[in-house]
Coordinates of C-alpha atoms in Angstrom, one line a residue:
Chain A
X1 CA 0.0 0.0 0.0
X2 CA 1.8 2.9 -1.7
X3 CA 0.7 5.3 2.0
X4 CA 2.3 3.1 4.2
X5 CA 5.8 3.7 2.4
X6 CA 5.3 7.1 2.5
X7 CA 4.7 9.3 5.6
X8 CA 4.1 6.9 8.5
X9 CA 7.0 4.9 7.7
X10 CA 9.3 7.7 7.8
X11 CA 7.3 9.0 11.1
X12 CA 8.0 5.7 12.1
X13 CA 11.5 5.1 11.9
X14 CA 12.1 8.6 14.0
X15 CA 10.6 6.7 16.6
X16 CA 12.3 3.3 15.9
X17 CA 14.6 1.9 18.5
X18 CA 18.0 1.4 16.9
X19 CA 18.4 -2.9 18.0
X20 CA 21.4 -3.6 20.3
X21 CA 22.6 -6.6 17.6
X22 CA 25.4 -7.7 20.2
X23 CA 22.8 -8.2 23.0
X24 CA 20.5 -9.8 20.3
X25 CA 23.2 -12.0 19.6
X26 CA 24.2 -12.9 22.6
X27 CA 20.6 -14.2 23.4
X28 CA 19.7 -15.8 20.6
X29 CA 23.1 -17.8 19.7
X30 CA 22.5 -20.8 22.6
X31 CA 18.4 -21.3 21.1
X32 CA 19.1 -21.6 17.6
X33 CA 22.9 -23.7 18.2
X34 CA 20.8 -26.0 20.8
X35 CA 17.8 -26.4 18.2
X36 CA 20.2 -27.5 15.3
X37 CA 21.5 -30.3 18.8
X38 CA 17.9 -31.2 18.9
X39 CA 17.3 -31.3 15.4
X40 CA 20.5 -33.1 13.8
X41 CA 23.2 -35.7 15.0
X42 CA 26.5 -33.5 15.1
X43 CA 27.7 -31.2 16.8
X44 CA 29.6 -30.1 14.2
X45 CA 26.7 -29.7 12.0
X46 CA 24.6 -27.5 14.2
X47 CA 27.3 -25.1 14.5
X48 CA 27.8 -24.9 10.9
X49 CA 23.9 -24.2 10.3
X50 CA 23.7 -21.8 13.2
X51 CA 26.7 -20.0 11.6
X52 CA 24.5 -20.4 8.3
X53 CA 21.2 -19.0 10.1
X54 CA 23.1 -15.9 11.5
X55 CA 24.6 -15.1 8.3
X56 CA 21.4 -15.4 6.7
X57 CA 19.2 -13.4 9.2
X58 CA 22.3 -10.6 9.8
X59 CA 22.4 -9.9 6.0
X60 CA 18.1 -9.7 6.0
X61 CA 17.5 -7.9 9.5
X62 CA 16.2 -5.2 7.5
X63 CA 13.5 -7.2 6.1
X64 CA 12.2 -8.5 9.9
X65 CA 9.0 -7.2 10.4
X66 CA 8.2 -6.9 14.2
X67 CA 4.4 -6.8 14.0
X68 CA 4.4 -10.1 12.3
X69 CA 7.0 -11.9 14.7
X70 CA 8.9 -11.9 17.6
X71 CA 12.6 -11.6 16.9
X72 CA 13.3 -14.8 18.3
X73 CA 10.6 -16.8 16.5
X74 CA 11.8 -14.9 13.1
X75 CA 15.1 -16.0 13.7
X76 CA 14.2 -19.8 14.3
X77 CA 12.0 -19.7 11.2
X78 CA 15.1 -19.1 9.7
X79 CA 16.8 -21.9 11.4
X80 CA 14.4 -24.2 10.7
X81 CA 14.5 -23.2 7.1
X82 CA 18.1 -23.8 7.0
X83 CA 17.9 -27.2 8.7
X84 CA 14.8 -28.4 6.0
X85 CA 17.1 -27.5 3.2
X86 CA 20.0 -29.4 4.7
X87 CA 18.2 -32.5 5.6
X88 CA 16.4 -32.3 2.6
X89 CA 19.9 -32.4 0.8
X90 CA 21.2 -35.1 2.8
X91 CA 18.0 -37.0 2.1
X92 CA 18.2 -38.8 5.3
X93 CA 18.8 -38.7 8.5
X94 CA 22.4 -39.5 9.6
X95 CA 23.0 -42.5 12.8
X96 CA 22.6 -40.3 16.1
X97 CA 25.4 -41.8 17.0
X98 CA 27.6 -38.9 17.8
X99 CA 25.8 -38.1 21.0
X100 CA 29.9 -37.9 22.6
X101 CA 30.5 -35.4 20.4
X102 CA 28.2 -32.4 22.3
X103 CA 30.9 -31.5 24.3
X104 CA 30.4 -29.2 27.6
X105 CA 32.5 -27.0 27.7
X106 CA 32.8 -25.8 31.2
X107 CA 31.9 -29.1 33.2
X108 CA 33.6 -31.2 35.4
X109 CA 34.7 -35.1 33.8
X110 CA 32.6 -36.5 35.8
X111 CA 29.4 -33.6 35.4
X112 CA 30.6 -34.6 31.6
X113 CA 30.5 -38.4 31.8
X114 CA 26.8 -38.2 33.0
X115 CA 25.9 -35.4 31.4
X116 CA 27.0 -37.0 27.9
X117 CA 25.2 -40.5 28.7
X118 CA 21.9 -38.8 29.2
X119 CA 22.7 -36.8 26.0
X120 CA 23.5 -40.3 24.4
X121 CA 20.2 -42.1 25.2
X122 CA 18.2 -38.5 24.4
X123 CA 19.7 -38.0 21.1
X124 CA 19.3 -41.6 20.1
X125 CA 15.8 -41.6 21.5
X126 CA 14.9 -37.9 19.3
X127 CA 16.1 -40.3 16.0
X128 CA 13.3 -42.9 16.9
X129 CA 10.6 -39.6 16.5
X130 CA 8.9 -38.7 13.3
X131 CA 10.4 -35.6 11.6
X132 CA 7.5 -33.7 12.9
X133 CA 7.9 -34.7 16.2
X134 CA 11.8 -33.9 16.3
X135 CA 11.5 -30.4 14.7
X136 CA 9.2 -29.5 17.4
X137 CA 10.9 -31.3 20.0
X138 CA 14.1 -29.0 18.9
X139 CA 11.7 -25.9 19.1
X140 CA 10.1 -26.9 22.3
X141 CA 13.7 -28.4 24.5
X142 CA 16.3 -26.9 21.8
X143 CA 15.6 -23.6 21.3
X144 CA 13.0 -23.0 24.4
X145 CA 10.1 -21.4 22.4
X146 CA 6.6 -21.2 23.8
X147 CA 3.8 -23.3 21.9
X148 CA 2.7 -19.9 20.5
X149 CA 5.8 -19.4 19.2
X150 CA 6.6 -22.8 17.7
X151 CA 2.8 -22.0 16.1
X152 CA 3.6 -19.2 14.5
X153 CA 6.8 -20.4 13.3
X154 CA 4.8 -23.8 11.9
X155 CA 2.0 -22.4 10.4
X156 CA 0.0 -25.1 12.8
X157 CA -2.6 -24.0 15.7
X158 CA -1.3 -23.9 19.1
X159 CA -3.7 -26.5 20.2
X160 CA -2.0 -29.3 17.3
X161 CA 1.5 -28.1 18.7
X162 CA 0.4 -29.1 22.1
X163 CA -0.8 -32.3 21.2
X164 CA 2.1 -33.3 19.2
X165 CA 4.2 -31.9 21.4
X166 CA 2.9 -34.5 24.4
X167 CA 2.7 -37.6 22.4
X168 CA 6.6 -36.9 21.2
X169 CA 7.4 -36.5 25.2
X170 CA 5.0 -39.7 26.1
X171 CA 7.1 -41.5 23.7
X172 CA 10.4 -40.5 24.5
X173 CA 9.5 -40.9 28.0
X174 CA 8.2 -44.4 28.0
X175 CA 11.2 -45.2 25.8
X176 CA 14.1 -43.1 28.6
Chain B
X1 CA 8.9 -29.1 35.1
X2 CA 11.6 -30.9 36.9
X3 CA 10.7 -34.1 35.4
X4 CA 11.0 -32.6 32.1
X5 CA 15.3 -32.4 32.6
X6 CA 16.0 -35.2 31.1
X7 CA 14.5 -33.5 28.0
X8 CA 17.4 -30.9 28.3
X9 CA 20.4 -32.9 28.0
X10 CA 21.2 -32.0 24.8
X11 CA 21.3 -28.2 25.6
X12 CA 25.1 -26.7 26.2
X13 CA 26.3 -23.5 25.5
X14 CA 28.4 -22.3 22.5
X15 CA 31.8 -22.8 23.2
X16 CA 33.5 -19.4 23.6
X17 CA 35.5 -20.2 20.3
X18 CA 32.4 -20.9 18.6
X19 CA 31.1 -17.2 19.9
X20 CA 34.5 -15.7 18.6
X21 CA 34.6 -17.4 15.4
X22 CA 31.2 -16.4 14.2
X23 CA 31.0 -13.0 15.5
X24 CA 34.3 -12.6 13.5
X25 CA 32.4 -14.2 10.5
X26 CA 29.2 -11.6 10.9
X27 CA 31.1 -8.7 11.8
X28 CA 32.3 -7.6 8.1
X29 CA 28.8 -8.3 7.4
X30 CA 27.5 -6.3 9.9
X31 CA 29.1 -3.0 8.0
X32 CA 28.5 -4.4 4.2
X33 CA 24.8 -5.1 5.3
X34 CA 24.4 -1.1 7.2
X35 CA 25.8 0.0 4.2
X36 CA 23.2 -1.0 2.1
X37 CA 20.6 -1.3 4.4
X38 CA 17.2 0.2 3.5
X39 CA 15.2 2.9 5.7
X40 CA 14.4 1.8 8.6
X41 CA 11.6 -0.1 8.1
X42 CA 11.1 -2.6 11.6
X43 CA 7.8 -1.7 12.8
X44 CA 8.3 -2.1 16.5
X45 CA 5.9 1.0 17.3
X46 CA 3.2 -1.2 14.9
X47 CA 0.3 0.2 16.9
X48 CA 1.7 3.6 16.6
X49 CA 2.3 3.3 12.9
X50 CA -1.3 1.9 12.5
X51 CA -2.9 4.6 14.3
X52 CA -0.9 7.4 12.7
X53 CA -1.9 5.7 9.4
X54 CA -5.6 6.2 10.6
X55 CA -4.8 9.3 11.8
X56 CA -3.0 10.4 8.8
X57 CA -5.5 9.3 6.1
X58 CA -8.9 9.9 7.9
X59 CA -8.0 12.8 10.0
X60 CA -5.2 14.5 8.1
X61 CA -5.3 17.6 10.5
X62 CA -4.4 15.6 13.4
X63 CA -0.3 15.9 12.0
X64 CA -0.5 19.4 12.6
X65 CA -1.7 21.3 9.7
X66 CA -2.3 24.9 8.3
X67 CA -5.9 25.8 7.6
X68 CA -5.4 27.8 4.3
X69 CA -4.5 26.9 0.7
X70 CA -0.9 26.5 0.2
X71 CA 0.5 27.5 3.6
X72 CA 3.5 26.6 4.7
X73 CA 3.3 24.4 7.8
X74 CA 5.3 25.7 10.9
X75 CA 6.0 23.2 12.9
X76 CA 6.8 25.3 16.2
X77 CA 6.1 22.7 19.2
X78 CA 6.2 19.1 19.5
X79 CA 4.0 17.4 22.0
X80 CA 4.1 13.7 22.9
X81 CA 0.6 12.1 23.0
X82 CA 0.9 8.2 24.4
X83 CA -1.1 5.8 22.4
X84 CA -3.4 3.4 23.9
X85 CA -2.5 -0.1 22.1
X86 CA -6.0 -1.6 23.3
X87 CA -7.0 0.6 20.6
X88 CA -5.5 -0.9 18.0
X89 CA -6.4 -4.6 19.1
X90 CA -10.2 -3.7 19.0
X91 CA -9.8 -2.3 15.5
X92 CA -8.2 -5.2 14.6
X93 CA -11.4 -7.6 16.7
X94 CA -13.8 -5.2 14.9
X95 CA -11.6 -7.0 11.7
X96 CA -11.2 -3.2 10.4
X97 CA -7.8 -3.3 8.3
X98 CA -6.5 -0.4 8.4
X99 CA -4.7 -0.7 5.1
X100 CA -7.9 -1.7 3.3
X101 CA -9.8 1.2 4.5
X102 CA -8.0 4.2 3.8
X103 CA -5.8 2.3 1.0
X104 CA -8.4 3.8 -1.9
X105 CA -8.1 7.4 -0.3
X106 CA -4.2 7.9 -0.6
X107 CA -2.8 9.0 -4.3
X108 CA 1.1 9.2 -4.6
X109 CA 1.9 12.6 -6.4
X110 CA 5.7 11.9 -6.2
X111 CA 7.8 8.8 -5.1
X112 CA 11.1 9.3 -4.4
X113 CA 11.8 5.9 -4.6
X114 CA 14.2 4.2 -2.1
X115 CA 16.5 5.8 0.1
X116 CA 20.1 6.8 -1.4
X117 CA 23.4 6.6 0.3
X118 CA 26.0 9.2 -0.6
X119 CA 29.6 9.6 0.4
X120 CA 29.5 12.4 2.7
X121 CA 27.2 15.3 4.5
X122 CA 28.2 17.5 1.7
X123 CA 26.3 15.2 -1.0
X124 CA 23.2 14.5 1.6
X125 CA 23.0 18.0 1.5
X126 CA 22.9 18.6 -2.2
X127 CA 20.7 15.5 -2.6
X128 CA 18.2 17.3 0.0
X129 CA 18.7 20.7 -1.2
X130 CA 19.3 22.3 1.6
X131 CA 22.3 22.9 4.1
X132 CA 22.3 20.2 7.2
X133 CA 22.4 20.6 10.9
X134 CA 24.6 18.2 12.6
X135 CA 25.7 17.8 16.1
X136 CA 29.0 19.7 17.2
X137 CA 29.6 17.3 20.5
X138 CA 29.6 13.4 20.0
X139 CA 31.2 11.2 22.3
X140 CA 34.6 10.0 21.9
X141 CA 35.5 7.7 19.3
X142 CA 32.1 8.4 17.4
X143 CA 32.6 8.5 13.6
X144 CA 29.5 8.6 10.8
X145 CA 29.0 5.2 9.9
X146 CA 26.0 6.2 6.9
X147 CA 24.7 8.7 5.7
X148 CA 21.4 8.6 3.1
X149 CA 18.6 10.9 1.6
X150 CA 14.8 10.0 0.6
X151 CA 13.8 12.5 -1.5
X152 CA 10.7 14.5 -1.8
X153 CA 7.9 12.6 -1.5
X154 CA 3.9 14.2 -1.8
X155 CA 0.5 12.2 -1.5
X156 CA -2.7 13.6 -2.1
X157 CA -5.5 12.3 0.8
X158 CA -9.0 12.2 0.2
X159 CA -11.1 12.5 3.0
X160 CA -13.6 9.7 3.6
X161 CA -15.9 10.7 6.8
X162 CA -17.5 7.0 6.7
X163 CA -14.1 5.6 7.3
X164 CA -13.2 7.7 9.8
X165 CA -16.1 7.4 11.7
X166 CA -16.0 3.3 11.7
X167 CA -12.9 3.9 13.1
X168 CA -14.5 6.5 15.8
X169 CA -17.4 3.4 16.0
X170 CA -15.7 0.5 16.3
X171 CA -13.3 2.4 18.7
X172 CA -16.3 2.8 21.0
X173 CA -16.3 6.5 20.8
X174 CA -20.1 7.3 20.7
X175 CA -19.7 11.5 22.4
X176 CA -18.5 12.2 19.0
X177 CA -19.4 12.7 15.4
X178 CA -17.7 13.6 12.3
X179 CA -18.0 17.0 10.8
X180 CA -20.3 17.2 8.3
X181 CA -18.6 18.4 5.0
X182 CA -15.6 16.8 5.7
X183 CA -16.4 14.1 3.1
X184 CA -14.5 14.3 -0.2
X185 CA -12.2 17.1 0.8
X186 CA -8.8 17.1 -0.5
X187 CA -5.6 17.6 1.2
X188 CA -2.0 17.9 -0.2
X189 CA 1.0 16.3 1.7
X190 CA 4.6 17.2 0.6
X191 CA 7.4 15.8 2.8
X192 CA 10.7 17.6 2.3
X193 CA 14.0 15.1 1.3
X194 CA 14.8 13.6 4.7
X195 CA 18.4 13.2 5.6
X196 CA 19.6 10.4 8.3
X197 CA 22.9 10.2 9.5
X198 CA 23.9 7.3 11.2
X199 CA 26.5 7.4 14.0
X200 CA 28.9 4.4 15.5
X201 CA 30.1 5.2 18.8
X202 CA 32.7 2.2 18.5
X203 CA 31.0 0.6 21.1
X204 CA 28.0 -1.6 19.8
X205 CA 26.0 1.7 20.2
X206 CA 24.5 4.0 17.3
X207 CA 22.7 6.8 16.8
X208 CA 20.2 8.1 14.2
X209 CA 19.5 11.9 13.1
X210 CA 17.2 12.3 10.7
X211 CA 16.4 15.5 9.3
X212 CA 14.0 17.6 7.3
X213 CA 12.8 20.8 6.1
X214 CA 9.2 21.5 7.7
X215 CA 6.5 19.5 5.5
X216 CA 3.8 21.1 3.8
X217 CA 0.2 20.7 4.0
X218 CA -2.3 22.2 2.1
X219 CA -6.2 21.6 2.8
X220 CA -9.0 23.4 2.5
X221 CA -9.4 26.5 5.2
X222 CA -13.1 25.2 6.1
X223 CA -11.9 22.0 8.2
X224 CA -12.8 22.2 12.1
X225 CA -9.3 21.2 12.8
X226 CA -10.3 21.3 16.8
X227 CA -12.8 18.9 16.2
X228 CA -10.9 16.6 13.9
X229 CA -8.3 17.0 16.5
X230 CA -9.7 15.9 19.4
X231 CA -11.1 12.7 17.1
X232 CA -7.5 11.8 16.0
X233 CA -6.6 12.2 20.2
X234 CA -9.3 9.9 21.0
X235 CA -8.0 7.4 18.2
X236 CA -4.7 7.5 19.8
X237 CA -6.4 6.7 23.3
X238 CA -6.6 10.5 24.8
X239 CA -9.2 10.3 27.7
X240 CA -12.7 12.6 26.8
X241 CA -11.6 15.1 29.0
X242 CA -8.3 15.5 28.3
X243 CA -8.5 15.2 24.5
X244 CA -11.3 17.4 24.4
X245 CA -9.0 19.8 26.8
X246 CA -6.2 19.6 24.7
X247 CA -7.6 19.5 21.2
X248 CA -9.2 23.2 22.4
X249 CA -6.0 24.6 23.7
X250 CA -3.7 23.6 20.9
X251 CA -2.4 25.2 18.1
X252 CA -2.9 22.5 15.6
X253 CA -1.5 25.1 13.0
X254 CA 1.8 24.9 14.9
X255 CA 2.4 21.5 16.6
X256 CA 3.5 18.0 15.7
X257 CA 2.0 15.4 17.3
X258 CA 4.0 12.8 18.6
X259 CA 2.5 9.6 19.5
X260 CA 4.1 7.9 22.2
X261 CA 4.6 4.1 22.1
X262 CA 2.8 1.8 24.0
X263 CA 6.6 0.6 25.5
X264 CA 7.3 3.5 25.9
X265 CA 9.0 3.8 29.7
X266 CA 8.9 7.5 29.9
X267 CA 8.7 10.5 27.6
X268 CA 9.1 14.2 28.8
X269 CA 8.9 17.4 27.3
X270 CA 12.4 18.7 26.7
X271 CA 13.6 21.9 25.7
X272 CA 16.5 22.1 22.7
X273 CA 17.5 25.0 22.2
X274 CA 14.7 27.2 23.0
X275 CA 12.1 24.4 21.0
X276 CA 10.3 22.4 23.0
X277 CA 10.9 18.6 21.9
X278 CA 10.2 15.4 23.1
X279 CA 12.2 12.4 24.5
X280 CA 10.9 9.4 24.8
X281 CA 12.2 6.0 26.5
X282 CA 11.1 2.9 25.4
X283 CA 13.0 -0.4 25.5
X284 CA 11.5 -2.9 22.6
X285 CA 12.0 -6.7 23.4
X286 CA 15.0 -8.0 22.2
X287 CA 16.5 -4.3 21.9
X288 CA 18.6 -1.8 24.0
X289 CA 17.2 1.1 26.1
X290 CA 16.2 3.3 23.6
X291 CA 16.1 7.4 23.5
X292 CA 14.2 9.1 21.0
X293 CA 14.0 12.8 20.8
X294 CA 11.9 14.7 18.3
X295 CA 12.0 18.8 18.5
X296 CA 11.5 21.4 15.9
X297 CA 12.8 24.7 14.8
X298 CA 10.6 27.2 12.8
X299 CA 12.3 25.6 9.0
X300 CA 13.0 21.8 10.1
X301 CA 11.9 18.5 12.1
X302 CA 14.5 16.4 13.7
X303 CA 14.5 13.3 15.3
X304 CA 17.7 12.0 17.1
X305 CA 17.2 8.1 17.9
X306 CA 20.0 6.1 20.2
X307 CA 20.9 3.4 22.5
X308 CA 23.7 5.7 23.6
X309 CA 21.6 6.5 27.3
X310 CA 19.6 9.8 27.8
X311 CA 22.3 12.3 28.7
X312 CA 24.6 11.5 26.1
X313 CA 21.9 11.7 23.5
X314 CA 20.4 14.9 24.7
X315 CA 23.6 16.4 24.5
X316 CA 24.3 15.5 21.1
X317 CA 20.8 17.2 20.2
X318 CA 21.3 19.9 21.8
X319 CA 24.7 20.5 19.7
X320 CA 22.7 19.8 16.7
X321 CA 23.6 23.3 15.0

């Protein structure tokens, strides 16, 4: 709508907060690195799309539009976007059998020898989910979004989230 | 839920090198991408924006205006107004699109087209016509990181007094009416080049001034602007009393309205200069602390925006010479 690119915008960005990127990133770098954990085997591998997902939102922060999305849920669109076009390519799921490879930095051996047997059976458990199941899983436990969120980012209602959201946890639970 | 943990093993936090290495990667980026960046166009203030929309199209005399044919607007004061955001939710709930309704009433005379960068304040100002203001203190370290001009840019509203007053209905507003005769009047808008200089303080902080020669408004001399006013004040979320107080008392040939934010933390009147301005603190989610400052002289508008903190960016408005 020709108006809206005219006066109101330009009203609006004099009162647009300038965004503190250093703080943004500094909040957002664990949820989208610990989706990609949630979402795909490696280590490795979920740094390299979270590098890929910054790079792709830094270069398009222009184009975020705030009264569509939270930042957060804009950015994990993009994540999840990334990680569809990479598993797509891959066009299968690779063995979860590189569970040992999430290192911790910043635990003790032993806080590490627990921590990465739990992460064992939990990532080998997320392979036994349908794709759906996982992604979501990775939104819920990964990246920490609300329902809401993960329903905006999905296109599905909140209530469907919910529901698939509790069968994946029944099932991983009976299974822990 | 605590017997949820088990579901968190996976998490960890980036490893520090990890941090470095990427930060490294986006930071080039991170200038390339200002560069080039377009005008701000993140609608954190979307209420705000909505209403002045609204505002803009179906009360075009709540921006202050002049009441004669081809007068020059004087914007002399600038007064903060804060805008009620439950307004914009029962428009929406009411499923009254703002877009859609005033969409048909808006012709673009001139487009400008998008933003330009140039290399320096020199060839802002010849791109805006005009010589610039700037500020003569900036903290240490602080260097212009962008500079870029829109350029003129006029749009001819037709009024639509149905529109505005399902806006007025919807909004619950039953002690007023629309004037009568307001229907199919005409009103010229002509927005001066804007010029926005962006400023890096070297410290993850930036600032934004943006600056224009006064726009112009042209409409016919037989508008009740009081009345129109105190609609556009209730639209914004003004209470009876005090819209009706306020629309009576103001100049609306003179004054800017500023709506205020809905996150807005404060806002004050300030004086730069001798102009009365206004700063306002919000802090948007996800963002910094943020200071904006809009104040006028009798031939331009400014608008200093920063994360910088208050003092800092009132002092580098009030060196804005």
């Amino acid at each position: 709508m020709a108006f809206v690119q005219v006066l109101p915008r330009r009203l609006a960005s004099w009162i647009t907060a300038e965004p503190d990127w250093d703080a943004v990133y500094a909040e957002q770098l664990p949820r989208v690195l610990n989706f990609f954990r949630y979402r795909l085997p490696h280590a490795a591998d979920a740094e390299d799309l979270t590098a890929r997902t910054f790079e792709k939102a830094w270069r398009a922060r222009h184009r975020y539009r705030r009264d569509l999305a939270g930042f957060s849920t804009w950015l994990l669109t993009i994540a999840r976007h990334v990680a569809i076009d990479y598993l797509r390519a891959r066009q299968r799921y690779e063995p979860l059998d590189a569970a040992a490879a999430v290192a911790s930095p910043g635990r003790t051996p032993e806080q590490r020898a627990v921590h990465s047997s739990d992460a064992d059976r939990l990532a080998g458990l997320l392979a036994t989910l349908e794709p759906r199941q996982r992604e979501l899983i990775a939104m819920k436990y990964g990246a920490d979004m609300t329902n809401r969120a993960i329903a905006q980012a999905t296109g599905l209602s909140e209530t469907n989230v919910g529901t698939i959201l509790h069968r994946a946890v029944e099932t991983l639970r009976g299974r822990w | 839920m605590s017997d949820d943990r088990w579901l968190h093993a996976l998490r960890t936090d980036p490893s520090p090198e990890f941090k470095a290495q990427l930060r490294g990667q986006l930071r080039p980026q991170d200038t390339a991408a200002d560069a080039h960046r377009d005008w701000p166009r993140r609608t954190l203030i979307a209420a705000v924006v909505m209403i002045l929309i609204a505002v803009l199209t179906s009360v075009p005399a709540v921006r202050a205006s002049v009441v004669q044919f081809v007068s020059l607007l004087r914007v002399v004061n600038v007064v903060g107004v804060p805008v009620n955001s439950s307004h914009l939710d029962r428009l929406q709930a009411e499923d009254l699109q703002i877009n859609a309704l005033i969409g048909e009433h808006v012709q673009v005379l001139e487009d400008p087209g998008a933003p330009v960068d140039v290399s320096s304040l020199a060839d802002a100002a010849v791109a805006a016509g005009t010589t610039l203001a700037t500020p003569q203190w900036l903290p240490d370290r602080t260097q212009v990181l962008e500079t870029a001009v829109v350029g003129e840019r006029a749009v001819r509203i037709t009024a639509n007094s149905q529109r505005l007053q399902q806006v007025v209905d919807a909004l619950g507003i039953n002690d007023l009416r629309v004037p009568s005769g307001l229907d199919g009047q005409v009103v010229d808008v002509r927005v001066p080049p804007v010029v926005m200089i962006r400023y890096d303080h070297q410290n993850g902080r930036r600032t934004r001034l943006f600056q224009a020669r006064t726009p112009q408004v042209m409409l016919p001399d037989n508008i009740d602007l009081p009345a129109l006013g105190e609609i556009g004040l209730r639209i914004l979320g003004l209470p009876p009393a005090e819209a009706r107080q306020f629309a009576e008392a103001i100049d609306w040939h003179t004054t800017l309205i500023v709506p205020v934010p809905p996150n807005a933390t404060s806002f004050q009147q300030v004086d730069i200069n001798g102009h009365r301005g206004v700063l306002i603190e919000h802090q948007p989610r996800n963002q910094s602390p943020t200071v904006t400052i809009v104040w006028s002289t009798p031939e331009r508008v400014f608008a200093l925006v920063s994360i910088q903190g208050v003092a800092e960016a009132l002092a580098m408005a009030t060196s804005v010479r």
